[in-house]
Amino acid sequence: MAPTGTGSPDACDRPSVTAPESPDARDRSAATAPDWAEEALGLLLERVGETAEQVGDRFPLYADPADGRWTTTGRGSWTGGFWAGLLWLRAGRTGSADNRAAAAAVTGRLAPWAGADTSTRGLILWYGTALGAGDPTAQALRERAAKAAVGAFDPELGLVPWGSALGGERLRARTDGVPGLVPLLASAGPEGREAAARHLHRHLDLCLPRDGTGRPAPAWRLDRTRGWLAEDDPAPGWTRGEAWLLLAVADALLRADTPAWRADRLPAAAELLLADCGMLDGPLVPPADARRPDGPADSSAAAITAVALLKLALVPGAVRPTVWAARARAVLHRLAHDHLTRPGGTRPAGMLLDGCYDARGGTAVRHELVWGDFFLALGLAALLGRADLRRV
């Protein structure tokens, strides 16, 4: 299905994009006012039902901000697991057997990705199965995917290569090939935990600045003669790539129970990302490209960051859990208040707008993104005590 165009929504129905600022009094109220979180989660999960009717047996990718019509994919691409995850969140909220069956059916359709040559199988098959507790379809697929991911680990390179399944050169390393894959690998026993730790640290070696300051370089290509070379797309300043990397570090810290995880290094990596990427003192909803602060925002990067911060706050012995949790609440509150459509407008309620699929290519730059919806819903569910982020 081709994109349908952005259109021009009514001004009174359009959430605003916030400028860089510190959390204001309204955002700080998130710490003591859970009603807004309940309302926002309800809207998001009601939207899931509408989306399911619209997309049928296809997978939603991004939706037009004017009318909520989804651009879809047949196999789910790298985002299919987030659609399954949203269906599991809906089933968990409603307790409906029909909703659980729908979630299990979509999860089952992710099975071909278990053997696909891509490190994004972590995004697809961890988030598509982790919320399906007790479901045999989800459990069997997760175990199969974890075993396949361990088999794809290249000991010489110290990582699971980016792969060829999504096109382009196979021997690459990208920050979006780390989240999801860390917990998926780690679920495969001692060998899997070793591979997960090595995969993460190899990406940290490549992506984090050599002098200990600055923004990560999110994409690398292996040249057999010259070694690893930084790519220019995506380039440093890709805020979603920074959020992906922080999420992977948080997942590792929650599992760092053996020397292989190199737990002494991980807090410093998290602090570098938080400080140099403005995740604690920058805009609550960052620009998609930090080098273009006046360009499109990316609400999905904000939602991923919020979940990562909530995970960091759960790490035993964390040094600033209150600060991280408060920032996460402020981000979630801002997304729910200023970027989520409400009933009564010209488009469906429950759309998280201002997500940016591809700023450089100009594709879907102010849209609803399926992974943005998922991470906002997951963060809200965690805030309300409905999801355990140590298991998702």
mmCIF file of C-alpha atoms in Angstrom:
data_model
loop_
_atom_site.group_PDB
_atom_site.id
_atom_site.type_symbol
_atom_site.label_atom_id
_atom_site.label_comp_id
_atom_site.label_asym_id
_atom_site.label_seq_id
_atom_site.Cartn_x
_atom_site.Cartn_y
_atom_site.Cartn_z
ATOM 1 C CA MET A 1 0.000 0.000 0.000
ATOM 2 C CA ALA A 2 1.417 3.392 -0.951
ATOM 3 C CA PRO A 3 1.397 6.385 1.401
ATOM 4 C CA THR A 4 -1.754 8.426 1.036
ATOM 5 C CA GLY A 5 -0.252 11.841 1.796
ATOM 6 C CA THR A 6 -0.357 13.918 4.939
ATOM 7 C CA GLY A 7 -3.246 16.268 4.256
ATOM 8 C CA SER A 8 -3.905 19.252 6.516
ATOM 9 C CA PRO A 9 -5.804 18.556 9.737
ATOM 10 C CA ASP A 10 -7.916 21.210 11.367
ATOM 11 C CA ALA A 11 -5.870 23.527 13.541
ATOM 12 C CA CYS A 12 -8.102 22.954 16.550
ATOM 13 C CA ASP A 13 -7.513 19.203 16.289
ATOM 14 C CA ARG A 14 -3.767 19.247 15.775
ATOM 15 C CA PRO A 15 -1.456 18.505 18.739
ATOM 16 C CA SER A 16 1.406 20.951 18.987
ATOM 17 C CA VAL A 17 5.098 20.130 18.727
ATOM 18 C CA THR A 18 6.916 21.385 21.768
ATOM 19 C CA ALA A 19 10.072 23.455 21.654
ATOM 20 C CA PRO A 20 13.118 22.562 23.784
ATOM 21 C CA GLU A 21 12.296 23.210 27.420
ATOM 22 C CA SER A 22 12.443 21.758 30.889
ATOM 23 C CA PRO A 23 9.380 19.990 32.324
ATOM 24 C CA ASP A 24 6.904 22.640 33.442
ATOM 25 C CA ALA A 25 4.447 22.461 36.307
ATOM 26 C CA ARG A 26 1.905 20.632 34.176
ATOM 27 C CA ASP A 27 4.467 17.907 33.329
ATOM 28 C CA ARG A 28 5.592 17.615 36.941
ATOM 29 C CA SER A 29 1.976 16.929 37.911
ATOM 30 C CA ALA A 30 2.424 13.557 36.203
ATOM 31 C CA ALA A 31 4.041 12.280 39.382
ATOM 32 C CA THR A 32 0.795 12.615 41.331
ATOM 33 C CA ALA A 33 -1.993 12.451 38.752
ATOM 34 C CA PRO A 34 -2.402 8.950 37.249
ATOM 35 C CA ASP A 35 -5.850 9.711 35.796
ATOM 36 C CA TRP A 36 -4.296 11.190 32.664
ATOM 37 C CA ALA A 37 -2.308 7.974 32.155
ATOM 38 C CA GLU A 38 -5.434 5.828 32.474
ATOM 39 C CA GLU A 39 -7.285 7.999 29.977
ATOM 40 C CA ALA A 40 -4.417 8.025 27.475
ATOM 41 C CA LEU A 41 -3.884 4.264 27.672
ATOM 42 C CA GLY A 42 -7.599 3.720 27.111
ATOM 43 C CA LEU A 43 -7.539 5.902 24.000
ATOM 44 C CA LEU A 44 -4.498 4.125 22.591
ATOM 45 C CA LEU A 45 -5.986 0.677 23.092
ATOM 46 C CA GLU A 46 -9.373 1.693 21.691
ATOM 47 C CA ARG A 47 -7.449 2.856 18.637
ATOM 48 C CA VAL A 48 -5.954 -0.657 18.426
ATOM 49 C CA GLY A 49 -9.430 -2.047 17.817
ATOM 50 C CA GLU A 50 -10.100 0.463 15.032
ATOM 51 C CA THR A 51 -6.729 -0.267 13.486
ATOM 52 C CA ALA A 52 -7.370 -4.012 13.524
ATOM 53 C CA GLU A 53 -10.595 -3.509 11.594
ATOM 54 C CA GLN A 54 -8.869 -1.258 9.064
ATOM 55 C CA VAL A 55 -5.741 -3.320 8.347
ATOM 56 C CA GLY A 56 -7.242 -6.821 8.367
ATOM 57 C CA ASP A 57 -4.517 -9.407 7.881
ATOM 58 C CA ARG A 58 -1.858 -6.808 7.084
ATOM 59 C CA PHE A 59 0.424 -4.940 9.509
ATOM 60 C CA PRO A 60 0.117 -1.197 10.241
ATOM 61 C CA LEU A 61 3.239 0.887 9.676
ATOM 62 C CA TYR A 62 2.318 4.582 9.826
ATOM 63 C CA ALA A 63 -0.963 6.470 9.636
ATOM 64 C CA ASP A 64 -1.841 9.719 7.913
ATOM 65 C CA PRO A 65 -2.228 12.519 10.486
ATOM 66 C CA ALA A 66 -5.193 13.949 8.592
ATOM 67 C CA ASP A 67 -7.511 10.959 8.562
ATOM 68 C CA GLY A 68 -5.802 8.098 10.419
ATOM 69 C CA ARG A 69 -5.547 5.818 7.386
ATOM 70 C CA TRP A 70 -2.702 3.342 7.760
ATOM 71 C CA THR A 71 0.035 2.536 5.313
ATOM 72 C CA THR A 72 0.511 -1.207 5.770
ATOM 73 C CA THR A 73 2.897 -4.055 5.020
ATOM 74 C CA GLY A 74 2.117 -7.657 4.203
ATOM 75 C CA ARG A 75 4.731 -9.335 6.432
ATOM 76 C CA GLY A 76 5.248 -6.665 9.067
ATOM 77 C CA SER A 77 8.789 -5.573 8.148
ATOM 78 C CA TRP A 78 10.831 -4.583 11.220
ATOM 79 C CA THR A 79 7.751 -3.115 12.938
ATOM 80 C CA GLY A 80 5.436 -6.145 12.966
ATOM 81 C CA GLY A 81 6.230 -7.071 16.549
ATOM 82 C CA PHE A 82 4.944 -3.743 17.812
ATOM 83 C CA TRP A 83 1.536 -4.430 16.305
ATOM 84 C CA ALA A 84 1.458 -7.815 18.035
ATOM 85 C CA GLY A 85 2.634 -6.110 21.235
ATOM 86 C CA LEU A 86 -0.196 -3.574 21.082
ATOM 87 C CA LEU A 87 -2.679 -6.412 20.656
ATOM 88 C CA TRP A 88 -1.214 -8.161 23.716
ATOM 89 C CA LEU A 89 -1.491 -4.936 25.722
ATOM 90 C CA ARG A 90 -5.146 -4.650 24.689
ATOM 91 C CA ALA A 91 -5.783 -8.270 25.664
ATOM 92 C CA GLY A 92 -4.146 -7.694 29.024
ATOM 93 C CA ARG A 93 -6.355 -4.684 29.690
ATOM 94 C CA THR A 94 -9.639 -6.264 28.618
ATOM 95 C CA GLY A 95 -9.068 -9.865 29.693
ATOM 96 C CA SER A 96 -11.023 -10.873 26.609
ATOM 97 C CA ALA A 97 -10.425 -14.354 25.204
ATOM 98 C CA ASP A 98 -11.171 -13.002 21.731
ATOM 99 C CA ASN A 99 -8.546 -10.285 22.171
ATOM 100 C CA ARG A 100 -5.977 -12.855 23.294
ATOM 101 C CA ALA A 101 -6.789 -15.011 20.285
ATOM 102 C CA ALA A 102 -6.330 -12.017 17.980
ATOM 103 C CA ALA A 103 -2.957 -11.226 19.558
ATOM 104 C CA ALA A 104 -1.830 -14.843 19.279
ATOM 105 C CA ALA A 105 -2.886 -14.975 15.626
ATOM 106 C CA VAL A 106 -0.832 -11.906 14.701
ATOM 107 C CA THR A 107 2.103 -13.218 16.720
ATOM 108 C CA GLY A 108 1.962 -16.463 14.797
ATOM 109 C CA ARG A 109 2.208 -14.517 11.530
ATOM 110 C CA LEU A 110 5.603 -13.215 12.647
ATOM 111 C CA ALA A 111 7.084 -16.729 12.512
ATOM 112 C CA PRO A 112 8.887 -16.304 9.148
ATOM 113 C CA TRP A 113 11.059 -13.617 10.718
ATOM 114 C CA ALA A 114 12.606 -16.083 13.176
ATOM 115 C CA GLY A 115 14.916 -17.386 10.476
ATOM 116 C CA ALA A 116 15.351 -14.129 8.557
ATOM 117 C CA ASP A 117 18.830 -12.668 8.191
ATOM 118 C CA THR A 118 18.367 -9.477 10.189
ATOM 119 C CA SER A 119 19.340 -8.225 13.625
ATOM 120 C CA THR A 120 15.993 -6.424 13.739
ATOM 121 C CA ARG A 121 14.466 -9.807 14.556
ATOM 122 C CA GLY A 122 14.929 -8.578 18.142
ATOM 123 C CA LEU A 123 12.490 -5.717 17.561
ATOM 124 C CA ILE A 124 10.106 -8.053 15.760
ATOM 125 C CA LEU A 125 10.202 -11.158 17.906
ATOM 126 C CA TRP A 126 10.949 -9.875 21.390
ATOM 127 C CA TYR A 127 8.292 -7.180 21.493
ATOM 128 C CA GLY A 128 5.912 -9.371 19.520
ATOM 129 C CA THR A 129 6.074 -12.185 22.083
ATOM 130 C CA ALA A 130 7.203 -10.832 25.473
ATOM 131 C CA LEU A 131 3.739 -9.639 26.522
ATOM 132 C CA GLY A 132 2.084 -12.932 25.587
ATOM 133 C CA ALA A 133 2.735 -14.579 28.945
ATOM 134 C CA GLY A 134 1.267 -18.047 29.110
ATOM 135 C CA ASP A 135 0.450 -18.184 25.422
ATOM 136 C CA PRO A 136 1.968 -21.263 23.754
ATOM 137 C CA THR A 137 2.240 -19.575 20.353
ATOM 138 C CA ALA A 138 4.216 -16.654 21.750
ATOM 139 C CA GLN A 139 6.422 -18.849 23.936
ATOM 140 C CA ALA A 140 7.286 -21.300 21.161
ATOM 141 C CA LEU A 141 8.067 -18.516 18.694
ATOM 142 C CA ARG A 142 10.221 -16.665 21.210
ATOM 143 C CA GLU A 143 12.242 -19.809 21.945
ATOM 144 C CA ARG A 144 12.683 -20.572 18.251
ATOM 145 C CA ALA A 145 13.692 -16.990 17.489
ATOM 146 C CA ALA A 146 16.179 -16.865 20.368
ATOM 147 C CA LYS A 147 17.845 -20.084 19.207
ATOM 148 C CA ALA A 148 18.070 -18.770 15.639
ATOM 149 C CA ALA A 149 19.515 -15.461 16.842
ATOM 150 C CA VAL A 150 22.232 -17.264 18.788
ATOM 151 C CA GLY A 151 23.015 -19.231 15.641
ATOM 152 C CA ALA A 152 23.345 -15.975 13.690
ATOM 153 C CA PHE A 153 25.898 -14.553 16.133
ATOM 154 C CA ASP A 154 29.283 -14.132 14.431
ATOM 155 C CA PRO A 155 32.056 -14.771 17.014
ATOM 156 C CA GLU A 156 34.689 -13.169 14.789
ATOM 157 C CA LEU A 157 32.733 -9.917 14.473
ATOM 158 C CA GLY A 158 31.386 -10.105 18.023
ATOM 159 C CA LEU A 159 27.816 -9.375 16.953
ATOM 160 C CA VAL A 160 24.796 -10.493 14.996
ATOM 161 C CA PRO A 161 25.213 -8.702 11.644
ATOM 162 C CA TRP A 162 22.568 -6.286 10.454
ATOM 163 C CA GLY A 163 21.779 -8.806 7.729
ATOM 164 C CA SER A 164 20.332 -8.768 4.237
ATOM 165 C CA ALA A 165 16.636 -9.371 4.874
ATOM 166 C CA LEU A 166 15.730 -5.660 4.721
ATOM 167 C CA GLY A 167 18.056 -4.874 1.820
ATOM 168 C CA GLY A 168 21.491 -3.310 1.618
ATOM 169 C CA GLU A 169 24.833 -4.700 2.667
ATOM 170 C CA ARG A 170 24.767 -7.517 5.181
ATOM 171 C CA LEU A 171 27.883 -6.758 7.250
ATOM 172 C CA ARG A 172 26.667 -3.681 9.000
ATOM 173 C CA ALA A 173 26.013 -2.616 12.590
ATOM 174 C CA ARG A 174 23.259 -0.184 13.572
ATOM 175 C CA THR A 175 21.803 1.001 16.838
ATOM 176 C CA ASP A 176 18.356 -0.277 15.840
ATOM 177 C CA GLY A 177 19.818 -3.762 15.577
ATOM 178 C CA VAL A 178 20.469 -3.892 19.335
ATOM 179 C CA PRO A 179 17.187 -3.254 21.249
ATOM 180 C CA GLY A 180 15.008 -6.304 21.579
ATOM 181 C CA LEU A 181 17.867 -8.513 20.438
ATOM 182 C CA VAL A 182 19.640 -8.156 23.794
ATOM 183 C CA PRO A 183 16.777 -9.693 25.827
ATOM 184 C CA LEU A 184 15.911 -12.136 23.027
ATOM 185 C CA LEU A 185 19.448 -13.528 22.924
ATOM 186 C CA ALA A 186 19.679 -13.505 26.713
ATOM 187 C CA SER A 187 16.582 -15.695 26.952
ATOM 188 C CA ALA A 188 18.490 -18.547 25.261
ATOM 189 C CA GLY A 189 20.520 -19.705 28.256
ATOM 190 C CA PRO A 190 24.242 -19.170 29.026
ATOM 191 C CA GLU A 191 25.330 -19.159 25.380
ATOM 192 C CA GLY A 192 22.630 -16.650 24.556
ATOM 193 C CA ARG A 193 23.566 -14.369 27.458
ATOM 194 C CA GLU A 194 27.192 -14.382 26.312
ATOM 195 C CA ALA A 195 26.126 -13.492 22.768
ATOM 196 C CA ALA A 196 23.782 -10.749 24.032
ATOM 197 C CA ALA A 197 26.534 -9.104 26.065
ATOM 198 C CA ARG A 198 29.052 -9.279 23.228
ATOM 199 C CA HIS A 199 26.530 -7.970 20.687
ATOM 200 C CA LEU A 200 25.724 -4.955 22.859
ATOM 201 C CA HIS A 201 29.306 -4.119 23.756
ATOM 202 C CA ARG A 202 30.481 -4.402 20.161
ATOM 203 C CA HIS A 203 27.868 -1.833 19.222
ATOM 204 C CA LEU A 204 28.921 0.381 22.119
ATOM 205 C CA ASP A 205 32.535 0.086 20.933
ATOM 206 C CA LEU A 206 31.502 1.247 17.483
ATOM 207 C CA CYS A 207 28.780 3.751 18.192
ATOM 208 C CA LEU A 208 29.860 5.650 21.300
ATOM 209 C CA PRO A 209 32.312 8.508 20.724
ATOM 210 C CA ARG A 210 35.929 7.528 21.210
ATOM 211 C CA ASP A 211 36.754 10.535 23.408
ATOM 212 C CA GLY A 212 33.822 9.918 25.742
ATOM 213 C CA THR A 213 31.766 12.951 24.687
ATOM 214 C CA GLY A 214 29.390 13.682 21.856
ATOM 215 C CA ARG A 215 26.562 11.916 20.094
ATOM 216 C CA PRO A 216 26.718 8.284 18.934
ATOM 217 C CA ALA A 217 27.491 7.317 15.353
ATOM 218 C CA PRO A 218 24.503 5.026 14.735
ATOM 219 C CA ALA A 219 25.446 3.107 11.580
ATOM 220 C CA TRP A 220 28.582 1.234 10.489
ATOM 221 C CA ARG A 221 29.663 -0.922 7.545
ATOM 222 C CA LEU A 222 32.424 -3.506 7.561
ATOM 223 C CA ASP A 223 35.067 -3.150 4.866
ATOM 224 C CA ARG A 224 37.241 -6.264 4.858
ATOM 225 C CA THR A 225 40.293 -4.133 4.023
ATOM 226 C CA ARG A 226 39.736 -0.985 6.059
ATOM 227 C CA GLY A 227 37.622 -2.346 8.917
ATOM 228 C CA TRP A 228 34.483 -0.728 10.285
ATOM 229 C CA LEU A 229 33.515 2.519 8.530
ATOM 230 C CA ALA A 230 30.887 4.966 9.751
ATOM 231 C CA GLU A 231 27.954 5.479 7.386
ATOM 232 C CA ASP A 232 26.349 8.841 6.748
ATOM 233 C CA ASP A 233 22.746 7.624 6.856
ATOM 234 C CA PRO A 234 21.536 7.636 9.531
ATOM 235 C CA ALA A 235 24.083 10.118 10.821
ATOM 236 C CA PRO A 236 24.922 11.237 14.368
ATOM 237 C CA GLY A 237 22.012 13.185 15.794
ATOM 238 C CA TRP A 238 19.391 10.558 14.920
ATOM 239 C CA THR A 239 17.480 10.768 18.183
ATOM 240 C CA ARG A 240 15.526 7.541 17.713
ATOM 241 C CA GLY A 241 18.804 5.678 17.235
ATOM 242 C CA GLU A 242 20.046 7.171 20.497
ATOM 243 C CA ALA A 243 16.866 6.071 22.252
ATOM 244 C CA TRP A 244 17.234 2.552 20.825
ATOM 245 C CA LEU A 245 20.752 2.314 22.206
ATOM 246 C CA LEU A 246 19.727 3.555 25.665
ATOM 247 C CA LEU A 247 16.919 0.989 25.699
ATOM 248 C CA ALA A 248 19.397 -1.806 24.952
ATOM 249 C CA VAL A 249 21.743 -0.613 27.708
ATOM 250 C CA ALA A 250 18.846 -0.527 30.188
ATOM 251 C CA ASP A 251 17.851 -4.070 29.243
ATOM 252 C CA ALA A 252 21.421 -5.238 29.755
ATOM 253 C CA LEU A 253 21.648 -3.575 33.177
ATOM 254 C CA LEU A 254 18.484 -5.391 34.245
ATOM 255 C CA ARG A 255 20.160 -8.682 33.303
ATOM 256 C CA ALA A 256 23.759 -7.963 34.333
ATOM 257 C CA ASP A 257 24.209 -10.888 36.711
ATOM 258 C CA THR A 258 27.420 -12.369 35.247
ATOM 259 C CA PRO A 259 30.852 -10.911 34.382
ATOM 260 C CA ALA A 260 30.118 -11.270 30.662
ATOM 261 C CA TRP A 261 27.745 -8.316 30.847
ATOM 262 C CA ARG A 262 30.613 -5.996 31.899
ATOM 263 C CA ALA A 263 28.257 -4.261 34.266
ATOM 264 C CA ASP A 264 30.976 -1.803 35.295
ATOM 265 C CA ARG A 265 30.860 -0.244 31.818
ATOM 266 C CA LEU A 266 27.113 -0.080 31.304
ATOM 267 C CA PRO A 267 26.223 2.720 33.789
ATOM 268 C CA ALA A 268 28.842 4.967 32.199
ATOM 269 C CA ALA A 269 27.404 4.240 28.760
ATOM 270 C CA ALA A 270 23.922 5.124 30.006
ATOM 271 C CA GLU A 271 25.151 8.358 31.597
ATOM 272 C CA LEU A 272 26.947 9.359 28.402
ATOM 273 C CA LEU A 273 23.803 8.870 26.345
ATOM 274 C CA LEU A 274 21.632 10.683 28.878
ATOM 275 C CA ALA A 275 23.983 13.649 29.131
ATOM 276 C CA ASP A 276 25.253 14.106 25.586
ATOM 277 C CA CYS A 277 21.946 13.324 23.881
ATOM 278 C CA GLY A 278 19.899 15.681 26.056
ATOM 279 C CA MET A 279 17.630 12.963 27.361
ATOM 280 C CA LEU A 280 17.299 14.550 30.800
ATOM 281 C CA ASP A 281 17.510 18.254 30.061
ATOM 282 C CA GLY A 282 16.626 18.585 26.383
ATOM 283 C CA PRO A 283 13.158 18.835 24.849
ATOM 284 C CA LEU A 284 10.661 16.327 26.162
ATOM 285 C CA VAL A 285 9.861 15.479 22.539
ATOM 286 C CA PRO A 286 13.114 15.792 20.592
ATOM 287 C CA PRO A 287 13.629 16.656 16.943
ATOM 288 C CA ALA A 288 14.056 13.612 14.730
ATOM 289 C CA ASP A 289 17.495 14.960 13.823
ATOM 290 C CA ALA A 290 19.294 16.828 16.582
ATOM 291 C CA ARG A 291 21.279 18.705 13.924
ATOM 292 C CA ARG A 292 17.988 20.186 12.702
ATOM 293 C CA PRO A 293 16.251 21.465 15.839
ATOM 294 C CA ASP A 294 13.686 23.297 13.707
ATOM 295 C CA GLY A 295 12.908 20.151 11.700
ATOM 296 C CA PRO A 296 10.243 17.557 12.424
ATOM 297 C CA ALA A 297 9.937 16.191 15.943
ATOM 298 C CA ASP A 298 9.823 12.476 16.703
ATOM 299 C CA SER A 299 7.312 11.465 19.344
ATOM 300 C CA SER A 300 8.383 7.831 18.928
ATOM 301 C CA ALA A 301 11.922 8.675 20.045
ATOM 302 C CA ALA A 302 10.433 10.307 23.144
ATOM 303 C CA ALA A 303 8.271 7.254 23.921
ATOM 304 C CA ILE A 304 11.216 4.855 23.548
ATOM 305 C CA THR A 305 13.334 7.083 25.793
ATOM 306 C CA ALA A 306 10.619 7.149 28.461
ATOM 307 C CA VAL A 307 10.475 3.348 28.578
ATOM 308 C CA ALA A 308 14.274 3.157 28.728
ATOM 309 C CA LEU A 309 14.314 5.611 31.650
ATOM 310 C CA LEU A 310 11.671 3.635 33.522
ATOM 311 C CA LYS A 311 13.784 0.508 33.018
ATOM 312 C CA LEU A 312 16.921 2.269 34.289
ATOM 313 C CA ALA A 313 15.014 3.313 37.398
ATOM 314 C CA LEU A 314 14.341 -0.381 38.110
ATOM 315 C CA VAL A 315 18.008 -1.418 38.035
ATOM 316 C CA PRO A 316 19.173 -2.558 41.508
ATOM 317 C CA GLY A 317 21.569 0.008 42.949
ATOM 318 C CA ALA A 318 20.664 2.659 40.354
ATOM 319 C CA VAL A 319 22.199 5.998 41.323
ATOM 320 C CA ARG A 320 19.405 8.320 40.168
ATOM 321 C CA PRO A 321 16.201 6.292 39.924
ATOM 322 C CA THR A 322 13.963 9.116 41.119
ATOM 323 C CA VAL A 323 15.346 11.541 38.540
ATOM 324 C CA TRP A 324 15.004 9.032 35.707
ATOM 325 C CA ALA A 325 11.483 8.002 36.676
ATOM 326 C CA ALA A 326 10.376 11.631 37.008
ATOM 327 C CA ARG A 327 11.719 12.481 33.570
ATOM 328 C CA ALA A 328 9.998 9.432 32.088
ATOM 329 C CA ARG A 329 6.677 10.479 33.640
ATOM 330 C CA ALA A 330 7.102 13.996 32.294
ATOM 331 C CA VAL A 331 7.765 12.695 28.779
ATOM 332 C CA LEU A 332 4.778 10.355 28.884
ATOM 333 C CA HIS A 333 2.571 13.148 30.199
ATOM 334 C CA ARG A 334 3.671 15.505 27.448
ATOM 335 C CA LEU A 335 3.005 12.885 24.774
ATOM 336 C CA ALA A 336 -0.397 12.056 26.229
ATOM 337 C CA HIS A 337 -1.430 15.687 26.642
ATOM 338 C CA ASP A 338 -0.028 17.387 23.536
ATOM 339 C CA HIS A 339 0.445 14.687 20.898
ATOM 340 C CA LEU A 340 -2.429 12.226 21.385
ATOM 341 C CA THR A 341 -5.672 12.882 19.524
ATOM 342 C CA ARG A 342 -8.874 13.089 21.537
ATOM 343 C CA PRO A 343 -12.489 12.216 20.727
ATOM 344 C CA GLY A 344 -14.559 14.766 18.840
ATOM 345 C CA GLY A 345 -12.048 15.792 16.205
ATOM 346 C CA THR A 346 -11.930 15.136 12.485
ATOM 347 C CA ARG A 347 -9.810 12.005 12.882
ATOM 348 C CA PRO A 348 -9.739 8.976 15.169
ATOM 349 C CA ALA A 349 -8.947 9.378 18.852
ATOM 350 C CA GLY A 350 -5.878 7.653 20.279
ATOM 351 C CA MET A 351 -3.385 8.557 17.522
ATOM 352 C CA LEU A 352 0.094 9.477 18.782
ATOM 353 C CA LEU A 353 1.024 12.105 16.222
ATOM 354 C CA ASP A 354 4.285 13.850 15.360
ATOM 355 C CA GLY A 355 6.254 10.671 14.823
ATOM 356 C CA CYS A 356 8.919 10.853 12.135
ATOM 357 C CA TYR A 357 9.534 7.746 10.057
ATOM 358 C CA ASP A 358 12.327 9.166 7.879
ATOM 359 C CA ALA A 359 13.292 12.824 8.154
ATOM 360 C CA ARG A 360 16.037 12.626 5.545
ATOM 361 C CA GLY A 361 13.797 11.052 2.919
ATOM 362 C CA GLY A 362 10.762 13.113 3.896
ATOM 363 C CA THR A 363 8.620 10.029 4.512
ATOM 364 C CA ALA A 364 5.854 10.200 7.124
ATOM 365 C CA VAL A 365 7.392 13.057 9.088
ATOM 366 C CA ARG A 366 4.396 14.012 11.285
ATOM 367 C CA HIS A 367 2.556 10.707 11.431
ATOM 368 C CA GLU A 368 1.230 8.117 13.808
ATOM 369 C CA LEU A 369 3.816 5.319 13.952
ATOM 370 C CA VAL A 370 2.970 1.830 15.161
ATOM 371 C CA TRP A 371 6.075 1.621 17.348
ATOM 372 C CA GLY A 372 5.395 5.064 18.807
ATOM 373 C CA ASP A 373 1.932 3.892 19.833
ATOM 374 C CA PHE A 374 3.439 0.727 21.307
ATOM 375 C CA PHE A 375 6.081 2.394 23.462
ATOM 376 C CA LEU A 376 3.686 5.064 24.694
ATOM 377 C CA ALA A 377 1.169 2.358 25.630
ATOM 378 C CA LEU A 378 3.878 0.236 27.265
ATOM 379 C CA GLY A 379 5.202 3.190 29.261
ATOM 380 C CA LEU A 380 1.723 4.133 30.437
ATOM 381 C CA ALA A 381 0.937 0.525 31.352
ATOM 382 C CA ALA A 382 4.140 0.368 33.390
ATOM 383 C CA LEU A 383 3.328 3.659 35.093
ATOM 384 C CA LEU A 384 -0.055 2.230 36.076
ATOM 385 C CA GLY A 385 1.430 -1.039 37.329
ATOM 386 C CA ARG A 386 -0.025 -3.048 34.416
ATOM 387 C CA ALA A 387 3.284 -4.096 32.809
ATOM 388 C CA ASP A 388 6.545 -5.288 34.340
ATOM 389 C CA LEU A 389 9.361 -3.702 32.355
ATOM 390 C CA ARG A 390 11.821 -6.263 33.708
ATOM 391 C CA ARG A 391 10.003 -8.838 31.547
ATOM 392 C CA VAL A 392 9.280 -6.791 28.412
#
